[in-house]
Short mmCIF file of C-alpha atoms and ligand atoms in Angstrom, two decimals:
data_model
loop_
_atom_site.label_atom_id
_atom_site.label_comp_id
_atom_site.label_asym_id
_atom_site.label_seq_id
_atom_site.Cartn_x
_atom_site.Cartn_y
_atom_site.Cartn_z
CA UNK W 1 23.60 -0.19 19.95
CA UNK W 2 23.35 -3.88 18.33
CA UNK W 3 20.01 -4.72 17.57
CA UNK W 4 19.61 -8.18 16.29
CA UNK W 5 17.61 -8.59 12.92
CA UNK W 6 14.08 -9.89 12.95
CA UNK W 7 14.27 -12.81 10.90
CA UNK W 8 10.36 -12.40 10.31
CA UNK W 9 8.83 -11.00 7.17
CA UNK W 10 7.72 -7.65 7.56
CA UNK W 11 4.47 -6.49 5.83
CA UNK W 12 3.03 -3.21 5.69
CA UNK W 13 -0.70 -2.61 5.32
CA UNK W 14 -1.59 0.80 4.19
CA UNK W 15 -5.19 1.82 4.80
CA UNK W 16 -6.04 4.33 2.68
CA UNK W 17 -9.94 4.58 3.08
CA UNK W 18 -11.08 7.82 5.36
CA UNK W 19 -14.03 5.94 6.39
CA UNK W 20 -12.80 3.95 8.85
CA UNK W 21 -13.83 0.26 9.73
CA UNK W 22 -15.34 0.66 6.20
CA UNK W 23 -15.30 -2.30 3.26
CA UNK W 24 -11.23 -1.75 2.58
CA UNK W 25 -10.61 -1.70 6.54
CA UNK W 26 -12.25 -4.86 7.21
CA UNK W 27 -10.62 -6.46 3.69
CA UNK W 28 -7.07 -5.31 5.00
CA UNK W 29 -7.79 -6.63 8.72
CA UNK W 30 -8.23 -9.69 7.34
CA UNK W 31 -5.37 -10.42 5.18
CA UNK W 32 -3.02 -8.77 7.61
CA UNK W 33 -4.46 -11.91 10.12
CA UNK W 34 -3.80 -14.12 7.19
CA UNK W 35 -0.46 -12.82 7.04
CA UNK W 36 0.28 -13.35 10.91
CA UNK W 37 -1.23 -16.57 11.09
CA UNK W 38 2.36 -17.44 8.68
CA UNK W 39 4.30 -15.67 11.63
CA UNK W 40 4.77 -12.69 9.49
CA UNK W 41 5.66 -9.50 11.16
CA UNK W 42 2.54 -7.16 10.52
CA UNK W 43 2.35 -3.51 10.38
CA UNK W 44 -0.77 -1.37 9.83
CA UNK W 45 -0.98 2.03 8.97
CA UNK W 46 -3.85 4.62 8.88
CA UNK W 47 -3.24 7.27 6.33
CA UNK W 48 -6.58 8.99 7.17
CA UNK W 49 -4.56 9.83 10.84
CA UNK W 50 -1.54 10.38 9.48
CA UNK W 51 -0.19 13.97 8.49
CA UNK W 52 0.64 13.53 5.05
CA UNK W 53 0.50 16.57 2.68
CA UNK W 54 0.62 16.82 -1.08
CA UNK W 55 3.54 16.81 -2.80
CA UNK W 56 5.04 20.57 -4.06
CA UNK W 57 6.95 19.55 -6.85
CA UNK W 58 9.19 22.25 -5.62
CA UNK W 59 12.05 19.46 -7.05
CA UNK W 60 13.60 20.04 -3.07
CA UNK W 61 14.36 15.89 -3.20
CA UNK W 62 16.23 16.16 -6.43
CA UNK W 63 19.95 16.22 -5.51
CA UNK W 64 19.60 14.29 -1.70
CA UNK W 65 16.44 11.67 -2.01
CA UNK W 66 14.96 13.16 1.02
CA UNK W 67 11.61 15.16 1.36
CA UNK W 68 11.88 18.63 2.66
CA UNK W 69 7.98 18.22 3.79
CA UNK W 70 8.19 18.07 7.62
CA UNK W 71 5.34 15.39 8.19
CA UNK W 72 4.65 11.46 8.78
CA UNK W 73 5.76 10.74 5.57
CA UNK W 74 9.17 11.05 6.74
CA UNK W 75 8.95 8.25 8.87
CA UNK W 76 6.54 6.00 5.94
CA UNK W 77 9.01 6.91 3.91
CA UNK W 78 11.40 4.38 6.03
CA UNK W 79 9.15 1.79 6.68
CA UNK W 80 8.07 1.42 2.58
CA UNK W 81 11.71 1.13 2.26
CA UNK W 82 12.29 -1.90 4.73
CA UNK W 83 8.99 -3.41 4.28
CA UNK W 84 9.36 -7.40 2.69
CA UNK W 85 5.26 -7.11 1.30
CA UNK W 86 3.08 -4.50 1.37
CA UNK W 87 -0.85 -4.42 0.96
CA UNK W 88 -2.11 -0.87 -0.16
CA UNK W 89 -5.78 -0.16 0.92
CA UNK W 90 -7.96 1.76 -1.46
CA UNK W 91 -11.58 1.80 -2.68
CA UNK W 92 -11.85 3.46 -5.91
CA UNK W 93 -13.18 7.18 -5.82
CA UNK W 94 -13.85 9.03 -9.08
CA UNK W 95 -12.12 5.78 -10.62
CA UNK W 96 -8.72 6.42 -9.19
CA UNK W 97 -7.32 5.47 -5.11
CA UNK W 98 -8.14 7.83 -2.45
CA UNK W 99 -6.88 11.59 -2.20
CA UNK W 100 -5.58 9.94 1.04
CA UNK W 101 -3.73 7.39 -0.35
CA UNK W 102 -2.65 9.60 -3.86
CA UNK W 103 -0.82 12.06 -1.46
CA UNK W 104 1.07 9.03 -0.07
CA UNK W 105 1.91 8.00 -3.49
CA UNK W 106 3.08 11.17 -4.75
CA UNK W 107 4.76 12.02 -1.86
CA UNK W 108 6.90 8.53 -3.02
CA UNK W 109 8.93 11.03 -5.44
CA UNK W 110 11.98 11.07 -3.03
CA UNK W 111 11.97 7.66 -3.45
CA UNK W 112 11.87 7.92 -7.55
CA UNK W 113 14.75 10.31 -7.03
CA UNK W 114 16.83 7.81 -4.88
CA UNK W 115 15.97 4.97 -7.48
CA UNK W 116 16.16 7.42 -11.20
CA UNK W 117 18.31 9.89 -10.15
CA UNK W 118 20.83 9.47 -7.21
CA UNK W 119 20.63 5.48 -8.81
CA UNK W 120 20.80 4.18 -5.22
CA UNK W 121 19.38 0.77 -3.67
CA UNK W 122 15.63 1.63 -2.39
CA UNK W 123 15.02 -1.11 -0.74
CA UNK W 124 17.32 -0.88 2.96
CA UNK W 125 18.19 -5.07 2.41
CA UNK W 126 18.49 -4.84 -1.36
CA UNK W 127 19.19 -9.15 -1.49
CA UNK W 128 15.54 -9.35 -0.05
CA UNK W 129 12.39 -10.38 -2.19
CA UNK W 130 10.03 -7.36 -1.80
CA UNK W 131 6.14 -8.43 -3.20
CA UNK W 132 3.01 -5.99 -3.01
CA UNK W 133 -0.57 -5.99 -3.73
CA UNK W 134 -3.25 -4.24 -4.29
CA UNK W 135 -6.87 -4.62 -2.04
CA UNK W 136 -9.63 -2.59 -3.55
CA UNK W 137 -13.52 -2.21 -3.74
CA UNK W 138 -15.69 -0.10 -5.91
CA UNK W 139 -19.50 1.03 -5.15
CA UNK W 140 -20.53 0.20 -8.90
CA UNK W 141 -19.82 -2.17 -11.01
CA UNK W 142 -18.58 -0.16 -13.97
CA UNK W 143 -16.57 -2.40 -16.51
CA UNK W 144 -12.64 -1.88 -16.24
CA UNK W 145 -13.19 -0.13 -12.54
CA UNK W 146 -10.19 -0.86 -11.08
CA UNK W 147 -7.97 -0.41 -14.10
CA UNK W 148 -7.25 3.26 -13.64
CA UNK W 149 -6.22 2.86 -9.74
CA UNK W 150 -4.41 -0.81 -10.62
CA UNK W 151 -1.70 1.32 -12.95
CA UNK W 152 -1.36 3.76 -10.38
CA UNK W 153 -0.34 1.33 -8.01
CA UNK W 154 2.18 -1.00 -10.42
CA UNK W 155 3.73 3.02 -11.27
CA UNK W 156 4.06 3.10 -7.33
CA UNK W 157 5.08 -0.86 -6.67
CA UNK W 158 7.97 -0.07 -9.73
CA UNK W 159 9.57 2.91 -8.05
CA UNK W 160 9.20 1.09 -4.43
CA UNK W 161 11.29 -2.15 -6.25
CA UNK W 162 8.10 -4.00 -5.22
CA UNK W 163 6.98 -7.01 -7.33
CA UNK W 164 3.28 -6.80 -7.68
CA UNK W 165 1.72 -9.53 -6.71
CA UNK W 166 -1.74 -9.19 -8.17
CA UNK W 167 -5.28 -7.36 -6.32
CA UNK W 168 -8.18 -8.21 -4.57
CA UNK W 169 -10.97 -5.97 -5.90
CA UNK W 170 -14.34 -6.67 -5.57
CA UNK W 171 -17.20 -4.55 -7.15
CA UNK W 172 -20.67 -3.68 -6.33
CA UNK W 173 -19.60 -2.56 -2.41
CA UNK W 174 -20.87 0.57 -1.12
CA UNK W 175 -22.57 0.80 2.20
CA UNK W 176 -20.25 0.53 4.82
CA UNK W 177 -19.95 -3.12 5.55
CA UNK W 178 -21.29 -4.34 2.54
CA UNK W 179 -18.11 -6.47 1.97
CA UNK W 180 -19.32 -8.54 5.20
CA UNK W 181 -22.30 -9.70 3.11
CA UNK W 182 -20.02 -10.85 -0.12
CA UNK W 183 -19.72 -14.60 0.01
CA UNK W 184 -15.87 -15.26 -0.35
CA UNK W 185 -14.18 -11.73 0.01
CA UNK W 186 -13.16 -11.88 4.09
CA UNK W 187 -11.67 -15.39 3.16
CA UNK W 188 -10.17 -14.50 0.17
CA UNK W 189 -8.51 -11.58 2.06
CA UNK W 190 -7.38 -13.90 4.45
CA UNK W 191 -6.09 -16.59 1.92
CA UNK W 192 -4.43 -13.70 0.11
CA UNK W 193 -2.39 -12.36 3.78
CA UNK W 194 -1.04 -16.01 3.88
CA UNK W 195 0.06 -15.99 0.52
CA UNK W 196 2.03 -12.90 0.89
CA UNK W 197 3.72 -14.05 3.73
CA UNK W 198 5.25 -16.96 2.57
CA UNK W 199 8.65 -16.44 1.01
CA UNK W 200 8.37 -18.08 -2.23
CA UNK W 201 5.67 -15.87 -3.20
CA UNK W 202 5.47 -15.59 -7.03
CA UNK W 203 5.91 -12.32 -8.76
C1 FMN T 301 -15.72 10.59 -3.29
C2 FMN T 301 -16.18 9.23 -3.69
C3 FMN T 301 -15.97 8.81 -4.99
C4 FMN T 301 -16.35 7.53 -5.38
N1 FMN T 301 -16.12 7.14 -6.67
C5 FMN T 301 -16.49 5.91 -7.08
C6 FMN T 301 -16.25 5.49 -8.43
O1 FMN T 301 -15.68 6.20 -9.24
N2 FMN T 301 -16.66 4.25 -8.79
C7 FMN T 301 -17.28 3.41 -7.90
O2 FMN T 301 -17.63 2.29 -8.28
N3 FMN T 301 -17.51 3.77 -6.61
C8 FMN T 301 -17.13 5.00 -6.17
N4 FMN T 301 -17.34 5.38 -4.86
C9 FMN T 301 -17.93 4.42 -3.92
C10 FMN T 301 -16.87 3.73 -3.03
O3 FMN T 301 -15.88 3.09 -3.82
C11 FMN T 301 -17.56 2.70 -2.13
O4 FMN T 301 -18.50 3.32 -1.29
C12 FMN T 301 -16.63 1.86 -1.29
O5 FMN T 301 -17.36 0.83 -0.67
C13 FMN T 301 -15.90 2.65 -0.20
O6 FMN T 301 -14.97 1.82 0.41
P1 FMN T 301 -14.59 1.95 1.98
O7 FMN T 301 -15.79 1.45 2.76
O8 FMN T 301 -13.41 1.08 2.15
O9 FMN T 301 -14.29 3.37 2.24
C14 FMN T 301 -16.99 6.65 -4.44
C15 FMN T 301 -17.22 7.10 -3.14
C16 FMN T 301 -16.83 8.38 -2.76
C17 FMN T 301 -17.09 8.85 -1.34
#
């Protein structure tokens, strides 16, 4: 069957916070509005609903690419793949991303295969400009508090062939909503969804 090619740029919001409609939800709501106000194509997963388990390191991607875990990642694994920009959700917990979002990440080995190993294209329209960034909050406001989680995600962004385009993190957000009380942050979010969406995005 011929399906015609959306001409729209796709992004992919991860949300990787179990508490949902907590400070990273409402962060990532907002820039994914910022990036459909550009008439970007937006996308929104939950991993906290997803099926996603750790990866074995039983090595079973090694000579194909492909995951021999039977779960949503299987699917993810497609869409990280096609996606033009993706925003990854996180607050920090014990100064790293979620376990949620962690499982997602190293679950990303197939992908390190198909890029390391089998030396094949990762992205599925290699000619396209693929840009990601990083939307995080932490409870304290520890110095370097993001640093730990940021280098996990530029490890992630380099096997994905994702250019990463900087991180919105703000500190000092615990309750539930307190990011609703922070003077810029839901703007900022939104400011930063319209700047991912527009093609000439810087790296
Ligand atoms: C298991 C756990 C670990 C956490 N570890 C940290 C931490 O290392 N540093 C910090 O500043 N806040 C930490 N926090 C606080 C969260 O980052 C904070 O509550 C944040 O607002 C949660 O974001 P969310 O509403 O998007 O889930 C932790 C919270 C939990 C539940």
């Amino acid at each position: 069957m011929y399906e015609a090619k959306s001409s729209k740029l796709m992004v992919l919001g991860i949300a990787g916070s179990p508490r949902r409609g907590g400070n990273t939800d409402l962060l990532l709501n907002q820039l994914m509005d910022g990036a459909l106000s550009q008439g970007a194509e937006a996308k929104q997963v939950i991993l906290s609903e997803l099926s996603i388990s750790p990866c074995r390191h039983c090595d079973g991607c090694l000579k194909t690419g492909k995951c021999v875990i039977d779960d949503d990642m299987q699917w993810l694994h497609m869409n990280l793949r096609q996606a033009d920009r993706i925003a990854l959700a996180s607050p920090v917990f014990f100064m790293g991303v979620t376990a949620q979002t962690k499982a997602m990440i190293d679950r990303c080995q197939a992908i390190w295969v198909i890029k390391y190993v089998l030396k094949l294209p990762v992205a599925m329209d290699p000619g396209k400009l693929r840009q990601g960034m990083f939307v995080s909050v932490g409870g304290t406001r520890s110095r370097n508090l993001f640093q730990p989680a940021i280098a996990t995600v530029k490890s992630w962004f380099k096997t994905l062939d994702i250019g990463y385009s900087g991180e919105l993190a703000f500190s000092g957000i615990d309750e539930r909503d307190a990011i609703l009380h922070h003077p810029t942050a839901l703007k900022e979010a939104f400011a930063a969804g319209q700047r991912l969406a527009t093609a000439d995005l810087a790296g």
